[in-house]
Amino acid sequence: MTTTVIRGGLVVTAAEEIHADVLIEDGRIAALADRRSAAATAYTADREIDATGRYVLPGGVDAHTHMDFPFGGTFSSDDFETGTRAAAWGGTTTIVDFAVQTKGRALREGLDRWHAKADGRCAVDYGFHMILSDVNESTLKEMDALVGEGVTSFKMFMAYPDVFYSDDGQILRAMQRAAANGGLPMVHAENGIAIDVLVEQALAAGRTDPRHHGEVRKALLEAEATHRAVQLARVAGSPVYIVHVSAQEAVEQLAAARGMDLPVFGETCPQYLYLSTDELAEPDFGGAKYVCSTPLRPREHQAALWRALRTDDLQVVSTDHCPFCFTGQKELGRGDFSKIPNGMPGVEHRMDLLHQAVVDGKLSRRRWIDLACATPARMFGLYPRKGTLAPGADADVVLYDPHAEQVLSAETHHMNVDYSAYEGRRLTGRVETVLSRGETVLDRGTWTGRAGHGQYLPRGTCQFID
Ligand code: URP
Ligand code: ZN
Ligand code: ZN
Ligand code: ZN
């Protein structure tokens, strides 16, 4: 049994900030105590880490990633090895990735495929959600078994007709099943049927550039779908979690539902907080780098998202990490924006981009950790093993230098993608050292982790529901 003590840092969790020393035994937090206390002085360990001037944080929990994900005739460019390594570089020590049901096939087959993709390759721990592409009697039965074995959340798409799309009846049935088995329905809320009409009209009129991706995927069609998802969940008596919320009008739907005490939850992503249709309009097809769905919105929407993160109308920040290289992948959509693979890289930068919001006075330190660690862990049944620093929790620990300066760039990032969505952006704060279950995977900027260290996490059910 190896023991470690982290001394002299400021421990920040969603609940408190204390100058405390942290004792780690056998991959778990054994104890933590005020650094002037007799208890802390008495800690002895094989190894001491000096955290003077650093924050000591729980490892990040990114509840929305797509490693090795099929889309638009290609696969996202990070696999579980490169993607989880990049996550760890950025202080994220748990991901929840989306296993995909192939239309016409069993959930089990898709889940087995995702286990095969991830097994033995991950640098940090991982769990799975299940994407339902084909809700039918046998899918519904399989949902019960999946909840029982720790795949407790199910994503359905109101978007992407003919690919992942479920109609309202299918969504209602799956929500009814989730209401009975404790699963959490997750919805991609965009009216894909209406959007496809607008896509066809745009292309017919010669509007083929990436920026038209943003124009046809209207905020009103996100708000309408969000409203519909909430009403379907009410009818089913289930909770609902809306993924990648980007439009102010959609936030208003969530706020109204939460104002009625409905079990309705929402997530946004750093790209919606920091990027906008200005990036989508980059010339020479450069906007393709920023094509994702829901799309980037006009800059005016950002204030509503930041406000919702403060008021708890949005509870989680995930990345929706789904990278496609510009060369050879995004380029599939030259001359037709609808053929650009949807998705953006980001798993490495979530903790830092949210810390910048702390520096800028938009979020408190505790809210930063709440949004990035504690609440995603609770939402997806991983708390308090993940998402906090407390006795018994996994020793997933980040030493964070709040004063370091860094410049984001494809030259220096660790994601397997040939561009950065944040090229040249200056940030204050940087991840310095990362422990995953007590093992150092990043040591003051040197990679010491390994593929295969990461373990599969069977999850409990949503901890916001009785
Ligand atoms: O553009 C995105 N978000 N791609 C990944 C698939 C999804 O809808 O989350
Ligand atoms: Zn201090
Ligand atoms: Zn989606
Ligand atoms: Zn996604």
XYZ file of C-alpha atoms and ligand atoms in Angstrom:
478
model
C 0.000 0.000 0.000
C 1.514 3.335 -1.049
C 0.658 6.481 0.822
C 0.905 10.095 -0.285
C 0.345 13.355 1.494
C -0.367 16.595 -0.371
C 0.654 19.517 1.811
C 0.113 23.239 1.776
C -2.551 23.694 -0.898
C -5.980 25.264 -0.909
C -8.486 22.416 -1.205
C -11.484 23.534 -3.265
C -14.609 21.388 -3.546
C -18.161 22.335 -4.502
C -18.910 22.699 -0.798
C -15.871 24.393 0.734
C -12.407 25.915 0.467
C -9.907 24.984 3.156
C -6.163 25.161 3.580
C -5.842 21.453 4.205
C -3.400 18.598 3.843
C -4.689 15.516 2.079
C -3.696 11.967 2.979
C -4.005 9.297 0.290
C -3.846 5.579 1.006
C -4.271 2.821 -1.505
C -5.748 5.004 -4.210
C -8.333 6.676 -2.003
C -8.567 9.789 0.096
C -7.866 8.543 3.626
C -8.215 11.858 5.437
C -7.923 15.593 5.071
C -7.470 18.165 7.795
C -6.732 21.844 8.290
C -3.028 22.209 7.726
C -2.397 23.777 11.145
C -4.202 20.957 12.933
C -2.479 18.234 14.944
C -4.122 15.653 12.691
C -2.472 17.034 9.567
C 0.914 17.338 11.246
C 0.687 13.685 12.192
C 0.150 12.475 8.595
C 3.077 10.366 7.458
C 3.416 8.941 3.977
C 5.903 7.366 1.560
C 5.682 10.422 -0.606
C 4.975 14.097 -0.023
C 3.685 16.484 -2.679
C 4.188 20.192 -2.032
C 1.066 22.109 -3.077
C 2.085 25.527 -1.764
C 0.367 28.209 -3.830
C -1.729 25.628 -5.639
C -5.375 24.645 -5.585
C -6.016 21.009 -4.726
C -9.107 19.981 -6.701
C -11.139 16.846 -7.313
C -10.453 15.478 -10.786
C -12.854 16.753 -13.429
C -15.836 14.689 -14.570
C -16.670 15.184 -18.248
C -20.067 13.575 -18.738
C -20.274 14.084 -22.506
C -17.566 12.738 -24.826
C -17.531 10.900 -28.157
C -14.345 8.884 -28.613
C -14.037 6.877 -31.822
C -17.582 7.937 -32.722
C -19.120 7.278 -36.157
C -20.575 10.383 -37.800
C -21.076 11.492 -41.383
C -19.128 8.593 -42.869
C -16.075 8.996 -40.640
C -15.005 8.528 -37.001
C -14.060 11.149 -34.420
C -10.288 11.455 -34.421
C -9.601 10.736 -30.744
C -9.876 7.132 -29.652
C -10.074 6.139 -25.997
C -6.294 6.164 -25.654
C -5.575 9.605 -27.084
C -8.814 11.122 -25.806
C -8.461 10.057 -22.184
C -4.798 11.095 -22.166
C -5.774 14.567 -23.374
C -8.531 14.641 -20.750
C -6.005 13.905 -18.010
C -3.625 16.623 -19.281
C -6.516 19.002 -18.720
C -7.391 17.760 -15.235
C -10.318 15.534 -16.185
C -10.016 12.118 -14.549
C -13.429 10.675 -15.411
C -15.285 10.651 -18.705
C -18.725 9.324 -19.519
C -18.770 8.436 -23.212
C -21.729 7.600 -25.452
C -22.005 3.976 -26.583
C -24.049 3.773 -29.794
C -26.882 1.415 -30.656
C -26.765 0.714 -34.387
C -30.247 0.993 -35.928
C -31.858 -2.428 -36.080
C -29.403 -3.966 -33.623
C -29.441 -4.662 -29.905
C -28.256 -2.239 -27.237
C -26.044 -5.066 -25.976
C -24.164 -5.259 -29.256
C -23.439 -1.517 -29.182
C -22.401 -1.599 -25.549
C -20.075 -4.566 -26.153
C -18.516 -2.662 -29.030
C -17.881 0.338 -26.768
C -16.301 -1.848 -24.106
C -14.021 -3.304 -26.782
C -13.026 0.192 -27.952
C -12.172 1.348 -24.416
C -10.943 -1.732 -22.597
C -7.228 -1.560 -21.801
C -6.767 1.786 -23.578
C -7.884 4.449 -21.136
C -5.569 6.642 -19.077
C -8.367 7.618 -16.673
C -11.631 6.063 -15.495
C -14.656 5.941 -17.758
C -18.330 5.050 -17.831
C -20.909 4.852 -20.610
C -24.255 6.337 -21.508
C -26.237 4.524 -24.206
C -27.468 6.232 -27.367
C -30.867 4.823 -28.362
C -31.053 4.886 -32.182
C -33.935 2.459 -32.439
C -36.519 2.410 -29.654
C -38.669 -0.727 -29.944
C -40.031 -3.441 -27.620
C -36.727 -5.233 -27.277
C -34.735 -2.002 -26.800
C -37.108 -1.054 -23.974
C -36.555 -4.391 -22.239
C -32.804 -4.091 -22.627
C -32.838 -0.684 -20.925
C -33.743 -2.358 -17.621
C -30.735 -4.674 -17.819
C -28.406 -1.805 -18.668
C -29.554 0.258 -15.682
C -28.900 -2.798 -13.520
C -25.326 -3.035 -14.719
C -24.429 0.627 -14.432
C -25.348 2.177 -17.774
C -28.006 4.384 -16.249
C -28.584 7.137 -18.820
C -29.935 7.050 -22.354
C -29.517 9.683 -25.030
C -32.187 10.237 -27.631
C -32.040 12.562 -30.611
C -34.808 14.836 -31.817
C -32.246 15.770 -34.503
C -30.532 13.840 -37.310
C -33.469 12.145 -39.145
C -32.459 8.757 -40.620
C -29.404 8.514 -38.366
C -29.962 8.709 -34.611
C -33.433 10.291 -34.712
C -36.271 9.093 -32.482
C -39.840 10.339 -32.990
C -41.908 11.689 -30.097
C -43.640 8.343 -29.562
C -40.333 6.530 -29.249
C -38.999 9.169 -26.881
C -42.159 8.968 -24.769
C -41.897 5.186 -24.525
C -38.242 5.302 -23.504
C -39.017 7.996 -20.931
C -41.839 5.856 -19.490
C -39.417 2.959 -19.215
C -36.819 5.182 -17.546
C -39.458 6.429 -15.096
C -39.942 2.794 -14.072
C -36.314 1.604 -14.049
C -34.557 4.679 -12.659
C -32.700 5.584 -15.842
C -32.060 9.194 -16.841
C -33.285 10.191 -20.337
C -30.939 12.619 -22.082
C -32.243 14.538 -25.084
C -30.536 16.232 -28.016
C -33.195 18.879 -28.366
C -33.375 20.290 -31.892
C -36.291 19.855 -34.294
C -34.398 17.826 -36.892
C -37.385 17.389 -39.212
C -37.863 21.146 -39.590
C -34.102 21.751 -39.768
C -33.783 19.324 -42.680
C -36.317 21.364 -44.654
C -34.275 24.503 -44.052
C -31.062 22.658 -45.007
C -32.593 21.592 -48.305
C -33.798 25.128 -49.030
C -30.423 26.658 -48.144
C -28.487 24.268 -50.365
C -30.957 24.763 -53.246
C -30.382 28.511 -52.956
C -26.601 28.043 -53.106
C -26.015 28.825 -49.430
C -23.430 26.089 -48.874
C -20.846 27.658 -46.517
C -20.316 26.487 -42.934
C -22.022 29.576 -41.523
C -25.340 28.364 -42.949
C -25.128 25.393 -40.577
C -25.740 27.928 -37.824
C -28.474 29.727 -39.720
C -30.665 26.704 -40.467
C -30.357 25.182 -36.978
C -32.439 27.931 -35.484
C -32.521 28.856 -31.809
C -36.328 28.652 -31.959
C -36.080 25.044 -33.107
C -33.828 24.276 -30.134
C -36.280 25.995 -27.784
C -39.272 24.214 -29.332
C -37.586 20.822 -28.997
C -36.504 21.583 -25.425
C -40.071 22.478 -24.547
C -41.332 19.283 -26.170
C -38.747 17.124 -24.382
C -39.813 18.620 -21.051
C -43.506 18.011 -21.735
C -42.875 14.420 -22.855
C -40.925 13.818 -19.638
C -43.775 15.290 -17.589
C -46.270 13.004 -19.277
C -43.967 10.021 -18.716
C -43.230 11.007 -15.121
C -39.488 10.883 -15.772
C -36.647 13.299 -15.246
C -34.905 14.674 -18.333
C -31.415 16.014 -18.970
C -30.990 18.281 -21.991
C -27.519 18.019 -23.517
C -25.444 20.796 -25.100
C -27.849 23.706 -24.527
C -26.760 26.706 -26.596
C -29.743 29.025 -27.171
C -31.024 31.612 -24.726
C -34.587 30.591 -25.694
C -33.828 26.989 -24.685
C -32.436 28.159 -21.344
C -35.726 30.003 -20.803
C -37.600 26.716 -21.279
C -35.401 25.011 -18.701
C -35.744 27.870 -16.247
C -39.540 27.776 -16.570
C -39.599 24.003 -15.993
C -37.291 24.220 -12.989
C -39.416 27.054 -11.664
C -42.209 24.481 -11.511
C -39.929 22.130 -9.529
C -39.795 19.629 -12.379
C -36.806 17.238 -12.443
C -35.364 18.918 -15.526
C -31.622 19.382 -15.943
C -29.388 21.039 -18.482
C -25.808 21.048 -19.648
C -23.848 23.516 -21.704
C -20.317 23.336 -23.109
C -17.330 25.722 -23.256
C -17.743 26.290 -26.998
C -21.146 27.917 -26.416
C -19.734 30.052 -23.612
C -16.706 31.321 -25.540
C -17.322 30.937 -29.289
C -20.068 32.218 -31.562
C -21.350 32.553 -35.110
C -18.366 34.884 -35.642
C -16.137 31.785 -35.702
C -18.598 29.879 -37.924
C -18.260 32.714 -40.430
C -14.463 32.312 -40.732
C -13.609 32.591 -44.447
C -12.203 29.906 -46.772
C -14.209 27.113 -45.182
C -12.478 27.837 -41.829
C -15.900 27.920 -40.204
C -16.077 24.136 -40.636
C -13.831 23.804 -37.569
C -16.719 25.143 -35.494
C -19.556 23.072 -36.953
C -21.302 21.200 -34.174
C -24.921 20.653 -33.138
C -26.550 22.405 -31.439
C -24.658 25.124 -33.333
C -22.671 28.067 -32.042
C -25.010 31.015 -31.530
C -24.673 34.791 -31.938
C -22.540 36.175 -29.108
C -25.614 37.670 -27.368
C -26.633 34.199 -26.164
C -23.535 33.795 -23.991
C -24.667 36.076 -21.187
C -27.819 33.974 -20.710
C -25.726 30.784 -20.494
C -23.329 32.261 -17.914
C -26.263 33.562 -15.907
C -27.969 30.158 -16.002
C -24.785 28.519 -14.727
C -24.867 30.877 -11.755
C -28.586 30.534 -11.041
C -28.544 26.729 -11.459
C -30.901 26.745 -14.435
C -27.975 24.895 -16.043
C -26.154 22.481 -13.746
C -23.326 20.882 -15.717
C -20.566 21.899 -18.104
C -19.395 19.032 -20.330
C -17.403 19.240 -23.535
C -19.333 17.166 -26.107
C -15.780 16.372 -27.234
C -16.215 15.014 -30.775
C -13.132 16.009 -32.793
C -12.725 15.735 -36.545
C -9.545 16.835 -38.272
C -9.905 19.764 -40.625
C -7.881 17.948 -43.270
C -9.758 14.986 -44.669
C -12.697 15.066 -42.241
C -14.205 18.563 -41.942
C -13.298 18.901 -45.625
C -15.923 16.289 -46.512
C -18.358 19.186 -46.386
C -16.692 21.593 -48.816
C -19.475 22.903 -51.016
C -22.187 21.412 -48.769
C -22.238 22.376 -45.079
C -24.627 19.512 -44.315
C -21.822 17.028 -45.042
C -19.396 18.534 -42.491
C -19.015 16.028 -39.633
C -20.628 17.608 -36.565
C -18.489 18.074 -33.502
C -15.620 19.957 -31.909
C -12.564 19.057 -29.839
C -12.470 20.229 -26.220
C -11.951 17.487 -23.637
C -8.546 18.928 -22.682
C -9.589 22.505 -21.997
C -12.804 22.418 -19.987
C -11.263 22.893 -16.540
C -9.020 25.737 -17.760
C -11.722 27.549 -19.726
C -14.005 27.457 -16.695
C -11.204 28.612 -14.423
C -10.845 31.625 -16.702
C -14.440 32.430 -15.778
C -13.363 32.418 -12.132
C -10.546 34.835 -13.003
C -13.023 37.001 -14.936
C -15.492 37.070 -12.025
C -18.220 35.098 -13.788
C -18.127 32.044 -11.501
C -16.957 31.419 -7.961
C -14.246 28.829 -7.394
C -16.737 26.530 -5.726
C -19.233 26.863 -8.546
C -16.410 26.012 -10.997
C -15.854 22.719 -9.180
C -19.581 22.142 -8.776
C -20.216 22.470 -12.534
C -17.143 20.539 -13.649
C -16.816 17.830 -10.979
C -19.432 17.427 -8.259
C -22.719 17.885 -10.093
C -21.820 15.755 -13.124
C -20.744 13.025 -10.681
C -24.089 13.273 -8.835
C -26.117 13.547 -12.022
C -24.660 10.322 -13.365
C -24.417 8.255 -10.190
C -20.697 8.518 -9.440
C -20.709 10.648 -6.285
C -18.918 10.738 -3.838
C -16.460 8.263 -5.340
C -15.866 10.897 -8.044
C -16.391 14.659 -8.026
C -15.165 15.563 -4.551
C -12.280 15.205 -2.110
C -13.521 13.431 1.011
C -12.477 10.365 2.972
C -13.305 7.267 0.931
C -13.387 9.040 -2.433
C -11.067 7.905 -5.212
C -7.836 9.887 -5.023
C -8.430 11.652 -8.343
C -6.688 14.900 -7.525
C -5.584 17.916 -9.551
C -2.920 20.352 -8.414
C -3.804 23.588 -10.137
C -1.581 26.646 -10.514
C -4.045 29.551 -10.587
C -1.437 32.097 -11.677
C 0.283 30.264 -14.557
C -0.294 31.735 -17.998
C -0.860 29.578 -21.046
C -1.771 29.975 -24.695
C -3.989 27.297 -26.235
C -2.777 25.908 -29.550
C -2.886 22.831 -31.767
C 0.930 22.911 -31.549
C 0.847 22.094 -27.858
C -2.451 20.358 -27.124
C -2.681 16.597 -26.666
C -5.920 15.864 -28.491
C -5.532 13.962 -31.758
C -6.863 16.712 -33.987
C -5.110 19.102 -36.351
C -6.600 22.376 -35.102
C -7.584 24.084 -31.888
C -10.959 25.772 -31.591
C -9.204 28.213 -29.229
C -5.986 28.829 -31.197
C -3.990 31.647 -29.599
C -6.352 32.149 -26.662
C -4.549 33.234 -23.466
C -5.690 31.740 -20.190
C -4.676 32.275 -16.601
C -4.338 29.037 -14.669
C -3.011 25.638 -15.569
C -3.170 22.010 -14.495
C 0.190 21.022 -13.042
C -0.104 17.551 -11.520
C -2.863 14.947 -11.811
C -3.486 11.817 -9.768
C -5.901 9.109 -10.829
C -6.775 6.733 -7.984
C -3.575 7.820 -6.266
C -1.335 7.174 -9.285
C 0.405 10.211 -10.708
C -0.496 10.470 -14.388
C 0.806 14.013 -14.895
C 3.742 15.175 -12.802
C 4.418 18.927 -13.018
C 3.900 18.903 -16.775
C 5.477 15.513 -17.513
C 3.267 12.641 -18.629
C 3.621 9.605 -16.344
C 0.279 7.913 -17.063
C -0.358 4.832 -19.108
C -3.022 3.397 -21.369
C -4.901 0.756 -19.419
C -4.703 2.419 -16.019
C -8.263 3.726 -16.459
C -11.016 1.467 -15.176
C -14.606 1.040 -16.305
C -17.097 2.619 -13.900
C -20.500 0.990 -13.492
C -22.671 3.898 -12.376
C -25.564 4.315 -9.993
C -28.705 6.203 -10.951
C -29.103 9.985 -10.958
C -28.595 11.260 -7.421
C -30.927 14.236 -7.886
C -33.936 11.902 -8.117
C -35.431 10.102 -5.082
O -21.990 18.146 -33.028
C -22.039 17.305 -32.161
N -22.542 17.628 -30.999
N -21.586 16.066 -32.406
C -21.658 14.968 -31.526
C -23.000 14.294 -31.526
C -23.985 14.995 -30.638
O -25.028 15.382 -31.127
O -23.722 15.153 -29.455
Zn -4.977 31.022 0.339
Zn -26.203 15.754 -29.444
Zn -22.583 14.784 -28.062
